[in-house]
Coordinates of C-alpha atoms in Angstrom, one line a residue:
M5 CA 24.7 -16.6 94.9
E6 CA 26.7 -19.3 95.5
K7 CA 28.8 -20.9 93.6
E8 CA 28.4 -24.5 92.2
T9 CA 31.5 -26.9 92.9
W10 CA 32.6 -29.1 90.1
R11 CA 35.3 -31.5 90.4
F12 CA 39.3 -30.6 88.4
I13 CA 40.6 -33.3 87.3
D14 CA 45.2 -32.5 85.8
S15 CA 45.7 -36.3 85.0
G16 CA 49.1 -35.0 83.2
N17 CA 50.6 -36.7 80.2
E18 CA 48.8 -40.0 79.6
S19 CA 48.7 -42.5 76.8
P20 CA 46.0 -42.0 74.1
A21 CA 43.6 -45.0 75.4
F22 CA 43.9 -43.8 78.7
N23 CA 43.0 -40.4 77.9
M24 CA 39.7 -41.7 76.0
A25 CA 39.5 -43.9 78.4
L26 CA 39.0 -41.5 81.2
D27 CA 36.5 -39.7 79.7
E28 CA 34.4 -42.3 79.2
A29 CA 34.2 -43.3 82.7
L30 CA 34.0 -39.8 83.8
L31 CA 30.5 -39.7 81.5
Y32 CA 29.4 -42.8 83.2
W33 CA 30.1 -42.0 86.6
H34 CA 28.2 -38.7 85.9
S35 CA 25.1 -40.5 84.6
Q36 CA 24.8 -42.9 87.9
K37 CA 25.1 -39.7 89.9
K38 CA 28.2 -40.8 91.2
I39 CA 30.3 -38.1 91.1
P40 CA 29.9 -34.3 90.3
P41 CA 30.7 -32.4 86.6
V42 CA 34.2 -32.3 85.9
I43 CA 36.9 -30.0 84.3
R44 CA 39.4 -32.2 83.4
F45 CA 42.8 -31.2 82.1
Y46 CA 45.5 -33.8 80.2
G47 CA 48.4 -34.5 77.7
W48 CA 49.2 -37.2 75.6
N49 CA 52.4 -39.4 76.0
P50 CA 53.5 -40.1 73.2
A51 CA 51.8 -37.2 71.0
T52 CA 49.5 -38.7 69.3
L53 CA 46.8 -38.1 66.1
S54 CA 43.0 -38.5 67.0
V55 CA 40.5 -39.3 64.4
G56 CA 36.8 -38.6 64.9
Y57 CA 33.7 -41.3 65.5
F58 CA 32.9 -41.2 62.5
Q59 CA 35.9 -40.8 60.2
N60 CA 37.0 -43.1 57.4
I61 CA 40.3 -43.6 58.3
K62 CA 42.0 -46.1 55.4
K63 CA 40.5 -43.0 52.9
E64 CA 42.2 -40.4 55.1
I65 CA 45.1 -41.1 57.3
N66 CA 48.4 -41.8 55.9
F67 CA 50.0 -44.2 58.5
D68 CA 53.2 -44.6 57.4
A69 CA 53.7 -41.1 58.5
V70 CA 51.8 -41.5 61.8
H71 CA 54.7 -44.3 62.3
K72 CA 57.8 -41.9 60.9
H73 CA 56.6 -39.1 63.3
G74 CA 56.6 -42.1 66.7
L75 CA 52.9 -41.2 67.2
G76 CA 50.0 -43.0 69.1
F77 CA 46.9 -43.4 67.2
V78 CA 42.6 -43.4 69.0
R79 CA 39.9 -43.2 67.8
R80 CA 37.6 -40.9 69.9
P81 CA 34.0 -41.0 71.0
T82 CA 33.3 -38.2 69.9
G83 CA 32.8 -36.7 65.8
G84 CA 34.8 -34.5 64.0
R85 CA 38.4 -34.5 62.1
G86 CA 41.5 -35.6 63.0
V87 CA 43.5 -33.9 65.4
L88 CA 47.2 -34.2 66.4
H89 CA 47.9 -33.7 69.8
D90 CA 51.3 -32.4 70.9
K91 CA 52.2 -29.0 72.1
E92 CA 48.6 -28.4 73.2
L93 CA 46.8 -28.2 76.4
T94 CA 43.6 -30.5 76.1
Y95 CA 40.3 -30.2 78.0
S96 CA 36.8 -32.1 78.4
V97 CA 33.6 -30.8 80.2
I98 CA 31.5 -33.8 81.7
V99 CA 28.1 -32.3 82.6
S100 CA 24.4 -33.5 82.8
E101 CA 21.9 -33.1 79.6
D102 CA 19.5 -31.7 82.7
H103 CA 22.1 -29.5 84.2
P104 CA 20.2 -26.0 85.2
E105 CA 22.8 -24.1 83.0
M106 CA 23.2 -26.1 79.9
P107 CA 21.0 -25.6 77.3
A108 CA 19.3 -27.7 74.9
T109 CA 20.7 -27.6 71.6
V110 CA 24.2 -28.6 70.9
T111 CA 25.1 -25.3 69.5
E112 CA 24.1 -23.3 72.7
A113 CA 26.0 -26.2 75.0
Y114 CA 28.8 -25.6 73.2
R115 CA 28.1 -22.0 73.3
V116 CA 28.2 -21.7 77.1
I117 CA 31.0 -24.2 78.0
S118 CA 33.2 -22.6 75.7
E119 CA 32.4 -19.3 78.1
G120 CA 35.5 -20.7 80.1
I121 CA 37.7 -21.2 77.2
L122 CA 37.1 -17.8 76.0
Q123 CA 38.1 -16.5 79.4
G124 CA 41.3 -18.7 79.4
F125 CA 42.3 -17.2 76.3
R126 CA 41.4 -13.7 77.6
N127 CA 43.6 -14.4 80.7
L128 CA 46.4 -15.2 78.8
G129 CA 45.9 -11.7 77.0
L130 CA 44.4 -12.9 73.7
D131 CA 41.6 -11.2 72.1
A132 CA 39.5 -13.9 71.6
Y133 CA 35.8 -14.2 70.5
F134 CA 33.2 -16.8 69.3
A135 CA 33.2 -17.6 65.4
I136 CA 29.6 -17.5 64.2
P137 CA 28.9 -18.9 60.5
R138 CA 27.0 -15.9 58.4
T139 CA 27.0 -16.8 55.4
E140 CA 24.3 -19.4 53.9
K141 CA 28.3 -21.0 52.3
E142 CA 30.1 -20.8 55.2
K143 CA 27.8 -22.3 57.0
E144 CA 27.3 -25.4 54.2
S145 CA 30.6 -25.8 54.4
L146 CA 30.4 -26.8 58.0
K147 CA 27.9 -30.1 57.0
N148 CA 30.4 -30.8 54.2
P149 CA 33.8 -30.4 55.5
R150 CA 36.8 -31.0 52.7
S151 CA 39.4 -31.4 54.7
S152 CA 40.6 -34.3 57.2
V153 CA 42.4 -31.3 59.0
C154 CA 40.4 -30.6 62.4
F155 CA 42.3 -26.7 63.1
D156 CA 41.0 -26.3 59.4
A157 CA 37.7 -24.6 59.7
P158 CA 36.4 -23.2 62.8
S159 CA 32.3 -24.6 63.5
W160 CA 29.6 -23.0 65.5
Y161 CA 31.1 -20.7 68.7
E162 CA 34.5 -22.1 68.5
L163 CA 37.1 -19.8 69.6
V164 CA 38.8 -17.6 67.2
V165 CA 41.5 -15.1 67.4
E166 CA 42.5 -12.4 64.6
G167 CA 40.1 -14.6 62.3
R168 CA 41.8 -17.5 63.0
K169 CA 41.0 -21.1 65.0
V170 CA 42.6 -21.5 68.1
A171 CA 41.1 -24.1 69.9
G172 CA 39.0 -27.7 67.8
S173 CA 36.4 -29.5 70.3
A174 CA 34.1 -32.0 69.6
Q175 CA 31.0 -33.1 71.7
T176 CA 29.0 -36.5 72.3
R177 CA 26.2 -36.9 74.3
Q178 CA 25.5 -40.1 76.2
K179 CA 23.4 -41.7 79.2
G180 CA 21.8 -38.4 79.4
V181 CA 25.8 -36.6 79.9
I182 CA 27.4 -34.0 78.0
L183 CA 30.7 -34.7 77.2
Q184 CA 32.8 -31.9 75.5
H185 CA 36.6 -31.9 74.6
G186 CA 38.6 -30.2 72.6
S187 CA 42.7 -29.0 72.0
I188 CA 43.9 -25.8 72.9
L189 CA 47.3 -24.8 71.1
L190 CA 50.6 -23.7 72.8
D191 CA 52.3 -24.4 69.2
I192 CA 51.9 -26.2 66.3
D193 CA 54.1 -28.5 63.7
E194 CA 52.3 -27.6 60.3
D195 CA 54.4 -30.2 58.5
K196 CA 53.9 -33.1 60.6
L197 CA 50.1 -31.9 61.0
F198 CA 49.6 -32.4 57.0
D199 CA 51.9 -35.3 56.6
L200 CA 49.3 -37.4 58.2
F201 CA 46.3 -37.6 56.0
L202 CA 46.0 -38.3 52.8
Y203 CA 45.5 -36.3 49.6
P204 CA 44.7 -36.7 46.0
S205 CA 48.1 -35.0 44.7
D206 CA 51.1 -33.3 46.4
R207 CA 49.3 -29.9 44.9
V208 CA 46.5 -30.2 46.7
R209 CA 47.9 -30.8 49.8
E210 CA 49.9 -27.5 49.1
R211 CA 47.3 -25.6 48.5
M212 CA 45.5 -26.9 51.8
Q213 CA 48.5 -26.3 54.0
R214 CA 48.9 -22.9 52.1
N215 CA 45.5 -21.9 53.4
F216 CA 45.6 -23.4 56.6
K217 CA 48.0 -20.8 57.7
N218 CA 45.1 -18.3 57.1
K219 CA 42.6 -20.5 59.0
A220 CA 44.7 -21.8 62.2
V221 CA 46.9 -20.5 64.4
A222 CA 48.6 -21.6 67.7
I223 CA 48.9 -19.4 71.5
N224 CA 52.4 -18.8 71.0
A225 CA 52.2 -17.5 67.4
L226 CA 50.0 -14.5 69.2
A227 CA 51.4 -13.9 72.6
Q228 CA 53.4 -11.3 73.1
K229 CA 56.0 -13.5 75.1
P230 CA 55.6 -17.7 75.0
V231 CA 53.2 -19.2 77.2
T232 CA 54.7 -22.1 79.5
M233 CA 51.7 -25.1 79.9
D234 CA 51.7 -24.0 83.3
E235 CA 51.2 -20.8 82.6
A236 CA 48.3 -22.0 80.1
R237 CA 46.6 -24.8 83.0
T238 CA 46.3 -21.6 85.1
A239 CA 45.0 -19.5 82.5
F240 CA 42.2 -22.2 81.4
K241 CA 40.9 -23.6 85.1
A242 CA 40.3 -19.4 86.4
G243 CA 39.0 -18.9 82.6
F244 CA 36.5 -21.7 83.8
E245 CA 35.3 -21.3 87.1
E246 CA 34.5 -17.4 85.7
G247 CA 33.1 -18.0 82.4
L248 CA 31.0 -20.9 83.9
N249 CA 30.7 -19.4 87.5
I250 CA 31.5 -22.0 89.3
H251 CA 34.4 -23.5 92.0
L252 CA 36.5 -26.3 91.1
E253 CA 38.1 -28.7 93.5
P254 CA 40.8 -30.6 93.2
Y255 CA 40.0 -34.4 92.5
T256 CA 42.5 -37.7 92.5
L257 CA 41.9 -40.6 91.4
T258 CA 41.2 -43.4 93.8
P259 CA 42.5 -46.9 93.1
E260 CA 39.1 -48.7 92.4
E261 CA 38.6 -45.9 89.6
L262 CA 42.3 -45.8 88.2
A263 CA 41.6 -50.1 87.6
F264 CA 38.1 -49.1 86.0
V265 CA 40.0 -46.8 83.6
N266 CA 43.1 -49.5 82.5
E267 CA 40.4 -51.3 82.1
L268 CA 38.4 -49.4 79.1
A269 CA 41.5 -48.7 78.1
E270 CA 43.1 -51.8 77.2
T271 CA 39.4 -53.7 76.3
K272 CA 38.1 -50.9 74.1
Y273 CA 40.8 -47.7 73.0
A274 CA 44.1 -49.9 72.8
S275 CA 41.3 -51.7 71.1
D276 CA 41.8 -52.2 66.6
E277 CA 38.8 -53.2 66.9
W278 CA 37.8 -50.0 68.1
N279 CA 40.1 -47.7 66.5
Y280 CA 40.2 -49.1 63.0
K281 CA 36.5 -49.8 62.6
R282 CA 35.9 -47.4 60.0

């Protein structure tokens, strides 16, 4: 059976507003049937704190620390909690809801898309598997997360190695299109991460940070030798091709497409109205 060809865009390190604008633009173009499904890899310049669409930043985010660490800040169009995008490979997947290989439910589509990430970890020699909440207590905790930190607990079908979360993802569906994007951590600075959120007390912060070590881990804390960003790109690109049974064809944006993305970045994702609305 012939493999379907999807686009592959590696857009390098870009601003927080550009990164979110390009994901939205790809969703829009795909909904208009102008482009096939897309896998995109990217990074962040500067390192950035992104928050979920529904997060209340006044109650949860320590902006003094965001500024102290020289971080960018952006609100994602997807749900979920706060993510520090620093030493990571960020990915996005844009595909129609009615694609023949995409299940109807969010959770099952999440599992199908995440097969690509699973294979990527295995290409790096890591024994990754899907997290599946089994007890009622675990399922209930997903509905009522106690932490503002994304990597504090795995959700349905997120990737786990040795019982700890190694990738965090979020999904939205608009205009009949699925956008799933997420973080694949190479390294993590836990002190910096935990600086970025507000806590009832120092004791609560210390307890949460201590517990975090048991719940999340970066690739280079597990790999036998350090994994470079280029090695990660190669492993996960092949992983998506294997996991989704597709062929990825590299693509570069046209000047017109780039202008559209830059305008969307400036008017929406760089605006205080969007980023600070909650």
